mmCIF file of C-alpha atoms in Angstrom:
data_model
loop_
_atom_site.group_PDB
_atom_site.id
_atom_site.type_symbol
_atom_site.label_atom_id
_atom_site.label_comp_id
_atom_site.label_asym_id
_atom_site.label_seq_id
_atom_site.Cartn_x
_atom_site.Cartn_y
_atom_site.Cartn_z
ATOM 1 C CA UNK A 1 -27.613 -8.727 -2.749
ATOM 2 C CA UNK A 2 -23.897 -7.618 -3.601
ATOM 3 C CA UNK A 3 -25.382 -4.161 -4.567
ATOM 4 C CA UNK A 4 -26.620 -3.970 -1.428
ATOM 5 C CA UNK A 5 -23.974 -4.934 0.390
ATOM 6 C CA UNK A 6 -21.629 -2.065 -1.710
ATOM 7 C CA UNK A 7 -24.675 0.506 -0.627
ATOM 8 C CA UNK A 8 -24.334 -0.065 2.656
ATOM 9 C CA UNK A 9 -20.267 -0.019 2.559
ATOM 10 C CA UNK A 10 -20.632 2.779 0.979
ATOM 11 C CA UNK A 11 -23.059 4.952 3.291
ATOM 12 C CA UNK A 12 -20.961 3.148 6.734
ATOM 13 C CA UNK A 13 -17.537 4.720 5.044
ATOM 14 C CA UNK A 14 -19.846 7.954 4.317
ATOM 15 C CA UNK A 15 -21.269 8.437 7.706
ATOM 16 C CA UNK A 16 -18.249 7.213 10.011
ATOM 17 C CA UNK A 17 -16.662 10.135 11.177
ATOM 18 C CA UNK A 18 -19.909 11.078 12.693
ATOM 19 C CA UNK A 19 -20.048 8.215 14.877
ATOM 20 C CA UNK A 20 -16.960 7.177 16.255
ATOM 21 C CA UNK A 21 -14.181 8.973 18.151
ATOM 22 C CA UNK A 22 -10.857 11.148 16.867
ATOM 23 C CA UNK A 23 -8.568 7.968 17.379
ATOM 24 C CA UNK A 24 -10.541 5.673 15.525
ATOM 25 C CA UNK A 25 -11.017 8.409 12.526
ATOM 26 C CA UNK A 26 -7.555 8.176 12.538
ATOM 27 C CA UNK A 27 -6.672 4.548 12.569
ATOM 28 C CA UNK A 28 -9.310 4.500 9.860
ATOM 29 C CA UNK A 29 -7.427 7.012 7.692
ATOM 30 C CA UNK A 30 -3.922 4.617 8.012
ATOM 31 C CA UNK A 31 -5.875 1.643 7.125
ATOM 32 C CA UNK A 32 -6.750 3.911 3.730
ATOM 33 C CA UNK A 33 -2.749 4.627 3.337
ATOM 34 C CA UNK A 34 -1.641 1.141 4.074
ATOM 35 C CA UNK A 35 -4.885 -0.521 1.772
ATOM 36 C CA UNK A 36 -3.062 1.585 -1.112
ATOM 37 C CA UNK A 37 0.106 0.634 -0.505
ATOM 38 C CA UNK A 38 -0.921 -3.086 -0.377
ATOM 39 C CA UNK A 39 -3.122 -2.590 -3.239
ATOM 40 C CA UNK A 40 -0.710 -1.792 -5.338
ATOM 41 C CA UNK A 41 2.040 -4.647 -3.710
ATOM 42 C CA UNK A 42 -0.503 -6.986 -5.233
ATOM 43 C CA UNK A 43 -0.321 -6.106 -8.616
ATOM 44 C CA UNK A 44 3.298 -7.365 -8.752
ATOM 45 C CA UNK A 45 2.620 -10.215 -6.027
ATOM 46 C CA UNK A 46 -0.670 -11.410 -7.026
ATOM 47 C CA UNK A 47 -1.183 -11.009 -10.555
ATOM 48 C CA UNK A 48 2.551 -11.143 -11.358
ATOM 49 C CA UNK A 49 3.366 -13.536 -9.418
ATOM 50 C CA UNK A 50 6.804 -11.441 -8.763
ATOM 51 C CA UNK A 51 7.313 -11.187 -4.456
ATOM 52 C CA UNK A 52 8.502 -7.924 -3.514
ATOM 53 C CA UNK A 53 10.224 -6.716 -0.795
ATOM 54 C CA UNK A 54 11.277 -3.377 -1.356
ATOM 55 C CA UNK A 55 7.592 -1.683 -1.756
ATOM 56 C CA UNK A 56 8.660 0.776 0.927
ATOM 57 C CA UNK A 57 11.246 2.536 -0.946
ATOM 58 C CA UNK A 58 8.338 4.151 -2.976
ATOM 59 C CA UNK A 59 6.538 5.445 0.079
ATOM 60 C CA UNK A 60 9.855 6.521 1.661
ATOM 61 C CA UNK A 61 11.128 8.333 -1.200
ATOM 62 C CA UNK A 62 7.925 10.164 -2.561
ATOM 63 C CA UNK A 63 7.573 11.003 1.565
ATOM 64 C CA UNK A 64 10.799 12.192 1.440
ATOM 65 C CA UNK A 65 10.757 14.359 -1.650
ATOM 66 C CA UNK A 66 7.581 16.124 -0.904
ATOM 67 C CA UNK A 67 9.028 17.091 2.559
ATOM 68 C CA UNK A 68 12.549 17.972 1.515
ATOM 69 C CA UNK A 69 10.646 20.154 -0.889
ATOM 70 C CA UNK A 70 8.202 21.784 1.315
ATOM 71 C CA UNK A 71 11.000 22.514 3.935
ATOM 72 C CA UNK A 72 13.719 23.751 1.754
ATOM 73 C CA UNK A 73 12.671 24.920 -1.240
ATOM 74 C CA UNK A 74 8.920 26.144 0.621
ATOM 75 C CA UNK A 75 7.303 24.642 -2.539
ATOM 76 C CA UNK A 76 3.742 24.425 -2.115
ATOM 77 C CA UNK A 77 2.110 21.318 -2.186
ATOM 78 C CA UNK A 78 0.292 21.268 -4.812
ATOM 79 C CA UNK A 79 3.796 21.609 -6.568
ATOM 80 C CA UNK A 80 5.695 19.005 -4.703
ATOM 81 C CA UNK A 81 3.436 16.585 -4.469
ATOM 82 C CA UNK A 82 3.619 15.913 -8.555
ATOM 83 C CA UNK A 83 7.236 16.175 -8.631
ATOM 84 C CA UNK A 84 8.024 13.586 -5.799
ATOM 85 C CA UNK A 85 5.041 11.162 -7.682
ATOM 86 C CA UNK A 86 7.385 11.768 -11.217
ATOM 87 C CA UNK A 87 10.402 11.663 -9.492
ATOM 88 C CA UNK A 88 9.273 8.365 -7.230
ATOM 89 C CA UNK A 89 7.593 7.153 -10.776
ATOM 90 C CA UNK A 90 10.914 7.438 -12.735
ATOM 91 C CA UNK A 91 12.645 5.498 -9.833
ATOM 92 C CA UNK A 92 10.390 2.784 -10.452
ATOM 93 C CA UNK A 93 11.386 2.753 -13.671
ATOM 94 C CA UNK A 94 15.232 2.378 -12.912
ATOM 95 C CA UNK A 95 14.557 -0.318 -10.425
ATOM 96 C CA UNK A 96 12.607 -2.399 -12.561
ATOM 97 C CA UNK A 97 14.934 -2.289 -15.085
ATOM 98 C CA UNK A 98 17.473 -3.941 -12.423
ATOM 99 C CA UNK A 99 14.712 -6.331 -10.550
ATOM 100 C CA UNK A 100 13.067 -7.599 -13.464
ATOM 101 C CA UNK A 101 16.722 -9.237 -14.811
ATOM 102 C CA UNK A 102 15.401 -12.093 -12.209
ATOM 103 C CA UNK A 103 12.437 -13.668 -11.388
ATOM 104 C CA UNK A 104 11.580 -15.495 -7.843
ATOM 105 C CA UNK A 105 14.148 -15.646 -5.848
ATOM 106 C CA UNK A 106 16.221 -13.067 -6.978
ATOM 107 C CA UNK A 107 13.653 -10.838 -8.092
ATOM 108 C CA UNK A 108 12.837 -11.212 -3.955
ATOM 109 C CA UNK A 109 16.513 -10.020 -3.001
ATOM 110 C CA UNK A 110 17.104 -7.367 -5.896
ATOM 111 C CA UNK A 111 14.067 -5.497 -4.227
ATOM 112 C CA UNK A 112 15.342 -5.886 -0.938
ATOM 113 C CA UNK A 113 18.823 -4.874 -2.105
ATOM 114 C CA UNK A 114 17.821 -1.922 -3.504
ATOM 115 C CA UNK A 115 15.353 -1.123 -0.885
ATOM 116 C CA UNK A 116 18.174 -1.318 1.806
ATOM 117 C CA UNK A 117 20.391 0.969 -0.300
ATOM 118 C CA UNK A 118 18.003 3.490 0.124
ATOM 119 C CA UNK A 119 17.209 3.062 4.058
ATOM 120 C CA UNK A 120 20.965 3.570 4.538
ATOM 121 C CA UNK A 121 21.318 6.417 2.295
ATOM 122 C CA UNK A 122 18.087 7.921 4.541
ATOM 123 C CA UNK A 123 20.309 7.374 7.756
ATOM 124 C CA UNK A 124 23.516 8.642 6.464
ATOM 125 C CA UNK A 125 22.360 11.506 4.359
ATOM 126 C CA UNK A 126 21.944 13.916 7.051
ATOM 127 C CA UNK A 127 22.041 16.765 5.357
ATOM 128 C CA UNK A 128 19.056 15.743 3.109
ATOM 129 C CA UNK A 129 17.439 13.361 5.406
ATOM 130 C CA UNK A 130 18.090 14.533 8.918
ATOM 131 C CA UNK A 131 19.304 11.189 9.433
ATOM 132 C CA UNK A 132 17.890 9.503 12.844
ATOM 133 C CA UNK A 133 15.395 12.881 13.295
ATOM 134 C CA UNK A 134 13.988 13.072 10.133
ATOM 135 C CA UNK A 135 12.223 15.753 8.443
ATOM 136 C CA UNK A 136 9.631 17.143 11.029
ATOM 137 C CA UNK A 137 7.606 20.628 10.902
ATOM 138 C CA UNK A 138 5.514 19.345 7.952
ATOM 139 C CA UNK A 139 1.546 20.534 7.123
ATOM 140 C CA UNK A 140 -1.010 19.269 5.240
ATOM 141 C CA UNK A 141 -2.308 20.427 1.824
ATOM 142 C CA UNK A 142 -5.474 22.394 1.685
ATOM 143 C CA UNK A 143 -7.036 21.224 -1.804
ATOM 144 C CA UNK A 144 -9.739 23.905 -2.740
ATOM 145 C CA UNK A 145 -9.330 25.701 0.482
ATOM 146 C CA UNK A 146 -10.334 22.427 2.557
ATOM 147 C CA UNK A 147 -8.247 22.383 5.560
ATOM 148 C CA UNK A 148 -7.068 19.023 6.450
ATOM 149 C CA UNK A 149 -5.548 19.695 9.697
ATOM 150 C CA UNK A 150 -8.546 18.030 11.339
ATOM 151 C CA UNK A 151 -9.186 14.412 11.140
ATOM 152 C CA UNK A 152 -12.574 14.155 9.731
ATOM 153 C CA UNK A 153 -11.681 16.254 6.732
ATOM 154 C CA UNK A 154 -8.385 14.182 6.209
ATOM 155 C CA UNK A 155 -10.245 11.052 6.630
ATOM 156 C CA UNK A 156 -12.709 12.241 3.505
ATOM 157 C CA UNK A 157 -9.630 13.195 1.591
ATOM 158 C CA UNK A 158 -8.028 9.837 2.253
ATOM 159 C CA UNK A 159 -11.245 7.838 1.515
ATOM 160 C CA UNK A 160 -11.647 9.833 -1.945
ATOM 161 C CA UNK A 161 -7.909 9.066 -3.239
ATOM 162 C CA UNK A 162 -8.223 4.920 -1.947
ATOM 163 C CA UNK A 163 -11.705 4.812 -3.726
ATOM 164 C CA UNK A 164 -10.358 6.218 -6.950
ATOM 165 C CA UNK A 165 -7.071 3.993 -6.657
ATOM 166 C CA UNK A 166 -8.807 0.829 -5.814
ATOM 167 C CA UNK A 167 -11.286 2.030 -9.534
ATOM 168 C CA UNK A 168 -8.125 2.382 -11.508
ATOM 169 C CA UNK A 169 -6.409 -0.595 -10.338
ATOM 170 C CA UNK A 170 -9.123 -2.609 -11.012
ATOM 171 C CA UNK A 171 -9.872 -1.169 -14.426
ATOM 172 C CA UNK A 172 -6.070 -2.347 -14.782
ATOM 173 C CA UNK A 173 -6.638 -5.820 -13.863
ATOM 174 C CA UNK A 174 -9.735 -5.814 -15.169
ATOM 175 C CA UNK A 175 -8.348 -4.968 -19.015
ATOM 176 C CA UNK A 176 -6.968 -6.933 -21.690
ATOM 177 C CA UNK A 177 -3.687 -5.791 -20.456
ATOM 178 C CA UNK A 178 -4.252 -7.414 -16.775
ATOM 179 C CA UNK A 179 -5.200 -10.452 -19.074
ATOM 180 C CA UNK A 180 -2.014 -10.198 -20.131
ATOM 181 C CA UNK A 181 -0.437 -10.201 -17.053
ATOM 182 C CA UNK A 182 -2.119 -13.162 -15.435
ATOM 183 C CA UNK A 183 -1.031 -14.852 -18.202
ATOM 184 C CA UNK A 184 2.951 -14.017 -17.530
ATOM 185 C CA UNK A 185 2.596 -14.944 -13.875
ATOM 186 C CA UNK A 186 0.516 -18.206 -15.006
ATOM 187 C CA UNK A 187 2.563 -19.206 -18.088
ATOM 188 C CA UNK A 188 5.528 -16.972 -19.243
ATOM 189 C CA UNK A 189 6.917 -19.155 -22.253
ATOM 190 C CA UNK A 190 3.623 -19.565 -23.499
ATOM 191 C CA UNK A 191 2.649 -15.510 -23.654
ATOM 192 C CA UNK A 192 6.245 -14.847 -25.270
ATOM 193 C CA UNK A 193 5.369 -17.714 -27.864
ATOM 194 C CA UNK A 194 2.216 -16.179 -28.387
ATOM 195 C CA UNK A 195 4.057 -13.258 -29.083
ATOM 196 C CA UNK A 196 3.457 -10.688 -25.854
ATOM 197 C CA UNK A 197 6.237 -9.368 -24.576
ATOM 198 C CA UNK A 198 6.397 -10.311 -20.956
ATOM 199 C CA UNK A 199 9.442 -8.442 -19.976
ATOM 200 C CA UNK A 200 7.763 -5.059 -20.966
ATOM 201 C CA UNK A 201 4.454 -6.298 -19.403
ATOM 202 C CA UNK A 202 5.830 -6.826 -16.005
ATOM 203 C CA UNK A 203 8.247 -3.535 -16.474
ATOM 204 C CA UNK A 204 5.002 -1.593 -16.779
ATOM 205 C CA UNK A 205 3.193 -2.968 -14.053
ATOM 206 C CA UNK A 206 6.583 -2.647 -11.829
ATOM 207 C CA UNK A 207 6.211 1.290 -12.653
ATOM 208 C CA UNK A 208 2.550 1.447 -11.969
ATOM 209 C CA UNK A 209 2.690 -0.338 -8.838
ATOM 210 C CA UNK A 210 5.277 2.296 -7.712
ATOM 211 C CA UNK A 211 3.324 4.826 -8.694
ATOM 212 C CA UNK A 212 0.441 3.796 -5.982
ATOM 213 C CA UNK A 213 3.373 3.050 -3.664
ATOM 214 C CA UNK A 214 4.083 6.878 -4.030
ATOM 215 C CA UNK A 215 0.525 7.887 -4.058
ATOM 216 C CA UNK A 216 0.359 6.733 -0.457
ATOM 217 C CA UNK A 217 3.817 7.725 0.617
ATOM 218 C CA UNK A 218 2.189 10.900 -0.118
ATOM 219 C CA UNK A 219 -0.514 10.307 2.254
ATOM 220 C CA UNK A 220 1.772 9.147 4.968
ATOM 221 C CA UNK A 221 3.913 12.152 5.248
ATOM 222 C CA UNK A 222 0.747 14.064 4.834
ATOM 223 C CA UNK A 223 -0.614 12.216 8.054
ATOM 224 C CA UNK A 224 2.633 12.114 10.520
ATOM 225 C CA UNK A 225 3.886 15.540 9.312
ATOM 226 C CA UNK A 226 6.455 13.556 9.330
ATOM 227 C CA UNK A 227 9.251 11.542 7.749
ATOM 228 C CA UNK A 228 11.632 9.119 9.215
ATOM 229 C CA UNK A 229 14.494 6.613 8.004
ATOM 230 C CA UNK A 230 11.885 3.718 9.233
ATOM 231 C CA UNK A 231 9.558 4.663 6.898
ATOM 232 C CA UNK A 232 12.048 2.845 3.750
ATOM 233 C CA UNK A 233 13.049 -0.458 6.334
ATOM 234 C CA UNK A 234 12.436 -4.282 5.339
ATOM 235 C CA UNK A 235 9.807 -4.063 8.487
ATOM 236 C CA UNK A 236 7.600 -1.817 5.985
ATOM 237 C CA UNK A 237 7.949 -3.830 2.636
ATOM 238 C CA UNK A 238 7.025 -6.946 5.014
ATOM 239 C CA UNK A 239 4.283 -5.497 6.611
ATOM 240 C CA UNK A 240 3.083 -4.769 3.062
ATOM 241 C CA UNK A 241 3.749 -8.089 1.792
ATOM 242 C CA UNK A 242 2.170 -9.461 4.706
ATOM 243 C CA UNK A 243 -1.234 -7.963 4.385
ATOM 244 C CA UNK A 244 -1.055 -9.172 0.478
ATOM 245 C CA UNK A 245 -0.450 -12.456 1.482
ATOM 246 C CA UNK A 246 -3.244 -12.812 4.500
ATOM 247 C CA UNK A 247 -5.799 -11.141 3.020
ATOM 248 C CA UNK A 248 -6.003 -12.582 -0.293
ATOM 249 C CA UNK A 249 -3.420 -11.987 -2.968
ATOM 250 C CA UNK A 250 -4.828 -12.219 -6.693
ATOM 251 C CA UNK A 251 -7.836 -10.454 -5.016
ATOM 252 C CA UNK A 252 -8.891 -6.670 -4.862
ATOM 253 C CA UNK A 253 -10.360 -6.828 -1.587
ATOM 254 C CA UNK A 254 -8.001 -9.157 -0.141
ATOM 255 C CA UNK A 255 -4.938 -6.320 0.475
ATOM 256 C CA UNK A 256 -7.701 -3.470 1.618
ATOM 257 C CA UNK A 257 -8.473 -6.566 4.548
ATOM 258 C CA UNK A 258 -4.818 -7.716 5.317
ATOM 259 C CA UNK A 259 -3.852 -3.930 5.777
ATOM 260 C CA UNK A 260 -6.912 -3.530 8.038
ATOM 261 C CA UNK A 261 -5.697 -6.543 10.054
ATOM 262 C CA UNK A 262 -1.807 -4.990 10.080
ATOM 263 C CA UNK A 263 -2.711 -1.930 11.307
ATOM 264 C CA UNK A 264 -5.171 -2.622 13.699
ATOM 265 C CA UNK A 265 -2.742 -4.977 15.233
ATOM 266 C CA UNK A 266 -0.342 -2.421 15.135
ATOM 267 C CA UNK A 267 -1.500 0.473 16.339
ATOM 268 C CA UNK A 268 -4.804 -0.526 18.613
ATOM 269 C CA UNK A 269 -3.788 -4.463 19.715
ATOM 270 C CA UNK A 270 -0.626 -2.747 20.732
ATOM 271 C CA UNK A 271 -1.889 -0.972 23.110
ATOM 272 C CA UNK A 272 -3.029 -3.849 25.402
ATOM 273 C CA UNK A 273 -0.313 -6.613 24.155
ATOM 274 C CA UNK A 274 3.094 -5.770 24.336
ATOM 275 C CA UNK A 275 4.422 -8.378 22.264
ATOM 276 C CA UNK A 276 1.810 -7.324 19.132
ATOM 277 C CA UNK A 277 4.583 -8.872 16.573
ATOM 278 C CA UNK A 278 3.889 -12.084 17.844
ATOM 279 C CA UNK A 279 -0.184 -11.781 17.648
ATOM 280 C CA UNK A 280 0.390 -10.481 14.290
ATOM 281 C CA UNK A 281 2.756 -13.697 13.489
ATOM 282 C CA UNK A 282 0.369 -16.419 15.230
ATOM 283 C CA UNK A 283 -2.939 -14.471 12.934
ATOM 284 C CA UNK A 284 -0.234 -15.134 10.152
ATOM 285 C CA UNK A 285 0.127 -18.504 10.776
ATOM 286 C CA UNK A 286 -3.434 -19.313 11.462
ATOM 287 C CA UNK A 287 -4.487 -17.893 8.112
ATOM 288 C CA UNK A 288 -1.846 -19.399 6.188
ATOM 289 C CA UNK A 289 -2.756 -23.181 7.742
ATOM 290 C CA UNK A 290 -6.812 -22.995 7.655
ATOM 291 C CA UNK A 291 -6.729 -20.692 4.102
ATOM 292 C CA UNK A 292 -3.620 -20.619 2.582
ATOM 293 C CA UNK A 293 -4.795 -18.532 -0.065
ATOM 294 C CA UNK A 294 -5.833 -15.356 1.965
ATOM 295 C CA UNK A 295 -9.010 -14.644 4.260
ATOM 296 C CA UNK A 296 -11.203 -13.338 1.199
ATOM 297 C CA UNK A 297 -10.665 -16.279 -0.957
ATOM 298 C CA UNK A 298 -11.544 -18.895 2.057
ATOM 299 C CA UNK A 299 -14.211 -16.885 3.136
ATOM 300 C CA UNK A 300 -15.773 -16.673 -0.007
ATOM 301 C CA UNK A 301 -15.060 -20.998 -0.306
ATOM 302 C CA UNK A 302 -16.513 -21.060 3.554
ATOM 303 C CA UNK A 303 -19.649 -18.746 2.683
ATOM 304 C CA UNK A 304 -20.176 -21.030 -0.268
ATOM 305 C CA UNK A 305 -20.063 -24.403 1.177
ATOM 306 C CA UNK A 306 -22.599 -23.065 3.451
ATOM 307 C CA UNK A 307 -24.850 -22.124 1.051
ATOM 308 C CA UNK A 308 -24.708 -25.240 -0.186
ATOM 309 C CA UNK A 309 -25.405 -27.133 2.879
ATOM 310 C CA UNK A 310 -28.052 -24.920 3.252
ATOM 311 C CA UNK A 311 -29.726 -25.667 -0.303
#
């Protein structure tokens, strides 16, 4: 039955471009860039139990690299695009270093700290950043000589890189080392008795999660052709967070759902409600009261109680 169920994902994801309209290819392809960038939120919120809120800085400043790149330097992009993951990667690395001095609380506002460095630093930085106008006059890459200027073909390239993420982030959590991890979000002083060393655990997955934040900061510039100071702001890292949180965190499925929800709140509910922030808040709140850990987990609890009722 759950084989089926992937076969059939699988062929609807193959076969959708065919079927539906440009816009929808479209949303489709931003709920791919935002299931990354939530996928790899929940590493550090759901099986690290650290809550970020400076995810977007990773997005912001790969975006940013592989445009400042393309437009002044006219590297190609199959030469930018590893040097603004490295250069996004190594970032990581700093900012760990800093964030991971706390835990909770303060690992909460270190991330949003740093995150708001950068956002300003995108604003006043004009003569990197553009400031307020961004970096505009962007193309897409053309891997093998596929064109992605169109949005079915962008829409397969999208699909490819979120299938392959979603594989290697669950062969992470999925290891010995994602063992590991649980355990230092589950029972710190117990791992570090047992002689694991939880500060380089969490380190590492702070770095890897950046990593996929880059991965689809790559994908968003790719997309807008595009890059703007709103692209680093606390609204991003929340709307991350956010679709961590309501679709399931501690799941793999649960942030490729709450990004769904986000976006098509965002950019289709918008279009008949004006006040969409305050649909996506009451969907928030709704979740959080009736399943407080996510929509996969209580569906999964409500698809299993009525199995059993059933039986």
């Amino acid at each position: 039955m759950k084989a089926l169920g992937w076969i059939v994902l699988a062929v609807v994801l193959a076969t959708f471009p065919f079927f539906a309209g440009e816009f929808y290819v479209n949303l489709t392809s931003q709920i791919f860039i935002a299931a990354i960038f939530a996928a790899g939120l929940n590493l550090l919120v759901g099986y690290g139990g650290l809550s970020s809120l400076g995810h977007a800085s990773y997005l912001g400043v790969a975006a940013y690299m592989s445009a400042w790149l393309s437009l002044n330097l006219a590297m190609p992009h199959w030469a930018s695009a590893p040097i603004a993951l490295a250069g996004t990667t190594l970032m990581a690395c700093l900012f760990g270093v800093i964030a991971l001095r706390a835990t909770g609380l303060g690992f909460l506002m270190i991330t949003l700290a740093l995150s708001q460095v950068l956002w300003g630093l995108a604003y006043r930085w004009v003569s990197v950043t553009n400031g307020d106008n961004g970096l505009s006059g962007l193309t897409r890459p053309q891997p093998f000589g596929i064109d992605l200027d169109g949005a079915t073909p962008f829409y397969y390239f999208c699909l490819v890189v979120t299938v392959v993420a979603l594989w290697m982030i669950s062969r992470l959590v999925h290891s010995p080392f994602g063992a590991g991890l649980r355990g230092t979000r589950d029972q710190a002083r117990r791992m570090a008795a047992l002689g694991h060393n939880v500060g380089m655990v969490r380190w590492l997955t702070f770095v890897y999660a950046g990593f996929w934040g880059a991965v689809s900061g790559l994908l968003y510039v790719y997309y807008h052709k595009y890059i703007h100071p709103t692209a680093l702001s606390l609204t991003s890292s929340a709307e991350g967070l956010l679709a961590v949180i309501a679709g399931g965190s501690g799941t793999l499925a649960g942030p490729v759902i709450g990004a769904a929800i986000v976006v098509l709140l965002k950019n289709y509910v918008s279009a008949f409600v004006e006040r969409w922030n305050f649909l996506l808040g009451l969907v928030f709140v709704l979740i959080v009261i009736f399943m407080p850990d996510g929509l996969v987990p209580g569906l999964k609890r409500a698809w299993a109680r009525l199995r059993g009722s059933r039986a």
